[in-house]
Tab-separated table of C-alpha atoms in Angstrom:
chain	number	residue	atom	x	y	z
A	1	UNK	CA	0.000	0.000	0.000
A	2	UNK	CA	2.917	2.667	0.825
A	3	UNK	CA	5.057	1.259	-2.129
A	4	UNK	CA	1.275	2.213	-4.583
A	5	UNK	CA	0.989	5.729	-2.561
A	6	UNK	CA	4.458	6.702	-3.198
A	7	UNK	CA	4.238	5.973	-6.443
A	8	UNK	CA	1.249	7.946	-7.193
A	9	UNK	CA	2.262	10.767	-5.589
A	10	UNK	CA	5.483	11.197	-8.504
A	11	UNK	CA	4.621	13.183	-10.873
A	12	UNK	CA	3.673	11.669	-13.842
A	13	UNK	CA	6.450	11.563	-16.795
A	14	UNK	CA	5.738	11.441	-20.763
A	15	UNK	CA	7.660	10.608	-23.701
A	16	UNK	CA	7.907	10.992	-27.120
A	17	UNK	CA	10.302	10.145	-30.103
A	18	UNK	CA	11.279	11.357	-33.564
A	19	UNK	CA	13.348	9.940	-36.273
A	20	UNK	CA	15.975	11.168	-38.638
A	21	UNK	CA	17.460	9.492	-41.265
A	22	UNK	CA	21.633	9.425	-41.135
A	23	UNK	CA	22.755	10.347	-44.609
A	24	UNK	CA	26.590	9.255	-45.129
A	25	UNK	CA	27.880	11.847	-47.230
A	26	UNK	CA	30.182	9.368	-48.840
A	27	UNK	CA	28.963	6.262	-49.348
A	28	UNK	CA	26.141	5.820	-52.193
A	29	UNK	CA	26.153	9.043	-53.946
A	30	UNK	CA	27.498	10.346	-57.699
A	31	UNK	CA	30.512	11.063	-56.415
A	32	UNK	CA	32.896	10.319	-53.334
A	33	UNK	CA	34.497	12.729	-51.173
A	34	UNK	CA	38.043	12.718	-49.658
A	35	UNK	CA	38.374	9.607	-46.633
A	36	UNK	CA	35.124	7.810	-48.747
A	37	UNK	CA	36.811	4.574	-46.564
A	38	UNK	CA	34.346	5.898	-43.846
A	39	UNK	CA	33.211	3.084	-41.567
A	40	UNK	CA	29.074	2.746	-41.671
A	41	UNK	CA	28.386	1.861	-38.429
A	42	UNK	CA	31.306	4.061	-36.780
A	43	UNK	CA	29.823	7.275	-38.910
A	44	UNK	CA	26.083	5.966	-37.208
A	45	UNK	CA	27.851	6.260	-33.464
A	46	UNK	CA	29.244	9.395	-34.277
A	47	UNK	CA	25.807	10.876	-35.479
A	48	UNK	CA	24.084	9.766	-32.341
A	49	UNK	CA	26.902	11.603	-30.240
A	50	UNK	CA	26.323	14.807	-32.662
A	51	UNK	CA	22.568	14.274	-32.264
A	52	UNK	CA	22.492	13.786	-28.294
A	53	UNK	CA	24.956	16.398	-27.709
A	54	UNK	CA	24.817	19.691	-25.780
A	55	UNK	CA	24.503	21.785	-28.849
A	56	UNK	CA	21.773	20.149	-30.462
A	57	UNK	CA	20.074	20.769	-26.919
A	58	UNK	CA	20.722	24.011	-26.777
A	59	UNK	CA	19.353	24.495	-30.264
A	60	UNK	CA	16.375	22.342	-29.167
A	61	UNK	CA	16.254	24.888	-26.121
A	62	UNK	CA	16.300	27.727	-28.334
A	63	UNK	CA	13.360	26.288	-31.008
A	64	UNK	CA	10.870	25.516	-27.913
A	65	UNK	CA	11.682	28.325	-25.175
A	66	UNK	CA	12.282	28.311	-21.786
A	67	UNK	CA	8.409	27.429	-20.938
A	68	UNK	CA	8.576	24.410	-23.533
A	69	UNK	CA	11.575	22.831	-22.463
A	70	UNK	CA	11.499	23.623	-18.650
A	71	UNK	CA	14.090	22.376	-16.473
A	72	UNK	CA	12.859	18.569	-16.138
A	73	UNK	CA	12.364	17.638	-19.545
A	74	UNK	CA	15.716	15.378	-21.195
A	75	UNK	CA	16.476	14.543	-24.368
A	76	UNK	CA	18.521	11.365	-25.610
A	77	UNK	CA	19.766	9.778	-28.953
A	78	UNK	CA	20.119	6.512	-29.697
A	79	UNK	CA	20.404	4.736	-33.334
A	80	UNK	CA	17.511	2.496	-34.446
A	81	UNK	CA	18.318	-1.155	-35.028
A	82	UNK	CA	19.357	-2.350	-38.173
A	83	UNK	CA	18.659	0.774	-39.799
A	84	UNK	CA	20.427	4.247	-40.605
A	85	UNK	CA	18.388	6.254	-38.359
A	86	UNK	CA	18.578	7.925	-35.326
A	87	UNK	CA	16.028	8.577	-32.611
A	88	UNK	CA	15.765	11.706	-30.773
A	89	UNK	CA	13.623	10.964	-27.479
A	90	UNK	CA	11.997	14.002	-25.171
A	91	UNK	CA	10.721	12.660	-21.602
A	92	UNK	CA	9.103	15.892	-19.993
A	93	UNK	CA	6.054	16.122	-17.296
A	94	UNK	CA	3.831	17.428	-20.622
A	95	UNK	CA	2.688	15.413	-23.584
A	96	UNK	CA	2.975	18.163	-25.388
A	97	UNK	CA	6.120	19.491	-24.029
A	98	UNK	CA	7.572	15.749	-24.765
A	99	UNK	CA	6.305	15.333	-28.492
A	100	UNK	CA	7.122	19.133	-29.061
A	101	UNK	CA	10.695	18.580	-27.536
A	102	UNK	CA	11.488	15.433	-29.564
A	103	UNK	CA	10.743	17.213	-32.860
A	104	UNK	CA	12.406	20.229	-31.707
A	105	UNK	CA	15.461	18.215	-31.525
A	106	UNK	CA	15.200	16.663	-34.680
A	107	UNK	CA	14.826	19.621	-36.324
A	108	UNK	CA	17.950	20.750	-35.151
A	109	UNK	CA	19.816	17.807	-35.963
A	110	UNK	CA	18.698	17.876	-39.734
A	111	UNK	CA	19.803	21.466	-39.556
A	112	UNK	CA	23.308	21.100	-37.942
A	113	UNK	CA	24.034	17.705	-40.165
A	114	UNK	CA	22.607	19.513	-43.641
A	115	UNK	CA	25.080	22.146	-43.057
A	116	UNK	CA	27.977	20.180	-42.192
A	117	UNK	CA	27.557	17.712	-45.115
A	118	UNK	CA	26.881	21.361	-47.523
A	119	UNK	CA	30.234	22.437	-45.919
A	120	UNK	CA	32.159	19.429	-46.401
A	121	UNK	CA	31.219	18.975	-50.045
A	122	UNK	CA	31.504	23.229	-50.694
A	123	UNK	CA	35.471	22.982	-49.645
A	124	UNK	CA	35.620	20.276	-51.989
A	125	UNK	CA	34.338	22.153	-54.653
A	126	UNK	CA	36.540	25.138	-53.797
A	127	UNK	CA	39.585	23.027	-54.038
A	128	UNK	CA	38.860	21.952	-57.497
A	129	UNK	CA	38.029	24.690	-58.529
A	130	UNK	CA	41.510	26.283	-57.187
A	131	UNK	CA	43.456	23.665	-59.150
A	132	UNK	CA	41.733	24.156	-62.479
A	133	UNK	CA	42.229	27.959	-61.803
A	134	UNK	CA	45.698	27.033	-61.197
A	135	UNK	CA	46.113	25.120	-64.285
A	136	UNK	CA	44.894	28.070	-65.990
A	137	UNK	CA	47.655	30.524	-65.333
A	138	UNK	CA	49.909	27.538	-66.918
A	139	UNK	CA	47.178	27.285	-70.154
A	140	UNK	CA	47.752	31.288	-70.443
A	141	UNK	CA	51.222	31.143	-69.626
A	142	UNK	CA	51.623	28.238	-72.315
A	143	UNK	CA	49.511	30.581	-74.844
A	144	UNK	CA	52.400	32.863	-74.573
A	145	UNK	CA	55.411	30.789	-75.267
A	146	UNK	CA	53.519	29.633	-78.328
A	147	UNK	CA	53.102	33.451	-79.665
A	148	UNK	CA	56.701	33.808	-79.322
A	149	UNK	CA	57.787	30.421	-81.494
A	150	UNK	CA	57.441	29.758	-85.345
A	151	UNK	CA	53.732	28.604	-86.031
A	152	UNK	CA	55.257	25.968	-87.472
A	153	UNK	CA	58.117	24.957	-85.613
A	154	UNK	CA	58.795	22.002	-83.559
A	155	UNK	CA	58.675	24.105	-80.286
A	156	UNK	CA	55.163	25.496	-80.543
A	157	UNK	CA	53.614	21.826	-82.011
A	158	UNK	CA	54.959	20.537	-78.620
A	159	UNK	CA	53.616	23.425	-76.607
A	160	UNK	CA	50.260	23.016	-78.739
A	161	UNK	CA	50.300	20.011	-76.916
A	162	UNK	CA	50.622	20.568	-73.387
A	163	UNK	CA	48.154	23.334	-73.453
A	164	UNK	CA	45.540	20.748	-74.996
A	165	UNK	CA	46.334	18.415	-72.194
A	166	UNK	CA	46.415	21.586	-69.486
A	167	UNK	CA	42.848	22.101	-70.984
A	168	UNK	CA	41.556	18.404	-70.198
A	169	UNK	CA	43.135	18.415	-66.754
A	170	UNK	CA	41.090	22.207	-66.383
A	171	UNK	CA	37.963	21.293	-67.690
A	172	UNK	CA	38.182	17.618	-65.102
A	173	UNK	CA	38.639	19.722	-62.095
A	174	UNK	CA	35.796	22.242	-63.225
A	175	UNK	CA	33.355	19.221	-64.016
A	176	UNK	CA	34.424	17.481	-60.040
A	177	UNK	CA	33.418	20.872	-58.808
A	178	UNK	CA	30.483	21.383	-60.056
A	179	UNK	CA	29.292	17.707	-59.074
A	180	UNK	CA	30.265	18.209	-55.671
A	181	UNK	CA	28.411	21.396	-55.365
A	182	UNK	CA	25.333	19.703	-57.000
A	183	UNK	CA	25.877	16.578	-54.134
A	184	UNK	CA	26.235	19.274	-51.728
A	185	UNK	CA	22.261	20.224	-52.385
A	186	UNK	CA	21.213	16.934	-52.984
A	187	UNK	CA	22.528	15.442	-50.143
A	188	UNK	CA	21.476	18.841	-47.695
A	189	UNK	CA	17.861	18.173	-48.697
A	190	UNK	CA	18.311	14.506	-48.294
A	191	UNK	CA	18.380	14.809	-44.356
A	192	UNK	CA	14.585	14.505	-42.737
A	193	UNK	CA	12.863	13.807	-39.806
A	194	UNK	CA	11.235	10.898	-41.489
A	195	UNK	CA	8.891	9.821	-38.359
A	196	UNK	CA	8.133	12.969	-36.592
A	197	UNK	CA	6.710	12.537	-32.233
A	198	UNK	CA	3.244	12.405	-31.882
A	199	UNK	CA	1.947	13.457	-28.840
A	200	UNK	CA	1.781	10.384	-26.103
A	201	UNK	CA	-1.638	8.979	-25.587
A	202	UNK	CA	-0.098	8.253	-21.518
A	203	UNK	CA	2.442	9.173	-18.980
A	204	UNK	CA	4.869	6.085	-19.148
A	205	UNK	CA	5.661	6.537	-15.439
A	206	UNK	CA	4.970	6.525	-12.007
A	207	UNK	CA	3.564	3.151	-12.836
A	208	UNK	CA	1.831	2.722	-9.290
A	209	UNK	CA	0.123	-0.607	-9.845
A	210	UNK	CA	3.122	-2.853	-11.270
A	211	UNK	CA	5.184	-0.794	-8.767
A	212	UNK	CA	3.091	-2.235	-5.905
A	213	UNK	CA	2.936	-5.504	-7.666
A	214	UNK	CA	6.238	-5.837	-8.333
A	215	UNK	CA	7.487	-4.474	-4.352
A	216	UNK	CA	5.016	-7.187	-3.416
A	217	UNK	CA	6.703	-10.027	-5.087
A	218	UNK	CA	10.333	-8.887	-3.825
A	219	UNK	CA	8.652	-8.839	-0.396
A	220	UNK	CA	7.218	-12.320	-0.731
A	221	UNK	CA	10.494	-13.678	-1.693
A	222	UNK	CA	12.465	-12.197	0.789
A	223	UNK	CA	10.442	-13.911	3.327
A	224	UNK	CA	10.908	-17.139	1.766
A	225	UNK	CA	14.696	-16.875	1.703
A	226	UNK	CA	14.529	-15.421	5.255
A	227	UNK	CA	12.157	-18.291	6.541
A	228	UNK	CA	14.682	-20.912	4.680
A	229	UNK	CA	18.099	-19.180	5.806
A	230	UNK	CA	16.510	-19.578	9.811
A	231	UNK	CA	15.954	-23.124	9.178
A	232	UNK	CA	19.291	-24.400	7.633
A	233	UNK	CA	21.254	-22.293	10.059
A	234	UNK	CA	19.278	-23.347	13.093
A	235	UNK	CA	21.363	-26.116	14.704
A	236	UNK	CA	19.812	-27.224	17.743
A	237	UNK	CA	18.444	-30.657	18.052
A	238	UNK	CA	14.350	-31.226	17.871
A	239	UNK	CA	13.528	-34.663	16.876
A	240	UNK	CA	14.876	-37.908	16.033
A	241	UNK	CA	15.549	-36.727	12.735
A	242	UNK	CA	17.741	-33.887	13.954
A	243	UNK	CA	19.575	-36.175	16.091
A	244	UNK	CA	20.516	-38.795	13.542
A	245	UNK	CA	22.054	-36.310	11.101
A	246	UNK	CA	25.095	-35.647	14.041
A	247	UNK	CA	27.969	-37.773	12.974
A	248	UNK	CA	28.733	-38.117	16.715
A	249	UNK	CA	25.218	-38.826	18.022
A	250	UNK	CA	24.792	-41.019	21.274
A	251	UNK	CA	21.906	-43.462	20.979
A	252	UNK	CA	18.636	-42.740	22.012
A	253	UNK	CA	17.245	-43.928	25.212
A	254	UNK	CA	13.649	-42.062	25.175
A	255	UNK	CA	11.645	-39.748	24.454
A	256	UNK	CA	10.357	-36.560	26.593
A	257	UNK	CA	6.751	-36.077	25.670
A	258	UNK	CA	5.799	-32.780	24.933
């Protein structure tokens, strides 16, 4: 009965999950950034310590407000099983607060991974696009030389041909660059809460009943094992029986009635 009070009296606690699905931004795309070696299930971890981190609470913080959130409410990541998603769960003293939490902290998530993946694939870009810049100083510095030779000379037929190669190696890097900026979108927009909290029907705790139930039970067999412990350790002698289990027993001459 105290054990069902007490638990009664907590106040009750809701909870409510959203998912988001992990996008690797190297593995299964067009193209494959620098370190595409990326371990699956390591890159999964790391998302669920990105998505259960401080920041992403913060920014959760932020998105609900101070009266949202309040001070009791947690939020926790976890990956789903055999799957590439992540699940941001709220447990608050609202159900609205809980299911409002949980997609507040999916939301920021998809917004801190978007622009890290938009980020990673944008210096990408800018590096190919530096070396085809790069090989264009040599194409106009080649263009020169050639001005300065015979049209028809051995010299500029050889210089002919390193600018046409320069130009292959330019036009490469400016192709990779613009892929990576179009993976850079396509992979952003790929990142969703793809199962966004509903509001909980029920408080999952104080659970009063099974609590009671369950205190019951331990109660029950700690009487058992108290009742049994009493026995085995209780040496002294009360029957016949007791006395024939002593290795060292004298024979019995009578009996004392009770």
């Amino acid at each position: 009965g105290v054990t069902y009070v007490g638990s009664g009296l907590r106040e009750a606690q809701y909870r409510a999950a959203a998912d988001v699905r992990v996008v690797d931004p190297t593995a299964g795309g067009a193209i494959r950034a620098p370190g595409a070696a990326m371990n699956a299930m390591r890159e999964v971890a790391t998302q669920v310590e990105v998505a259960g981190s401080a920041a992403i609470r913060d920014a959760a913080d932020q998105r609900l407000g101070p009266t949202t959130s309040g001070p009791g409410s947690s939020i926790d990541a976890a990956a789903c099983e055999d799957s590439d998603l992540i699940r941001s769960t709220a447990t608050t003293t609202s159900a609205e607060s809980a299911a409002a939490a949980a997609n507040a902290a999916a939301e920021s998530y998809v917004v801190v991974r978007a622009t890290e993946i938009t980020d990673q694939y944008a210096a990408s870009a800018r590096e190919f696009r530096t070396k085809a810049e790069e090989i264009q100083t040599q194409i106009d510095l080649t263009s020169l030389a050639i001005a300065d030779q015979p049209p028809d000379s051995v010299e500029a037929e050889q210089l002919r041909a390193d600018r046409a190669e320069l130009e292959d190696q330019a036009r490469e890097f400016t192709a990779s660059a613009r892929e990576y900026e179009l993976e850079a979108a396509l992979r952003a927009d790929s990142i969703e809460v793809v199962n966004p909290a509903t509001v909980p029907s029920g408080p999952f705790a104080p659970t009063p009943l099974r609590d009671a139930i369950l205190a019951a039970l331990l109660t029950a067999l700690a009487t058992v094992a108290v009742v049994f412990l009493t026995d085995r350790l209780d040496r002294r002698v009360r029957s016949t029986e007791d006395l024939d289990r002593l290795s060292d027993a004298p024979p019995v001459l009578g009996l004392v009635p009770d």
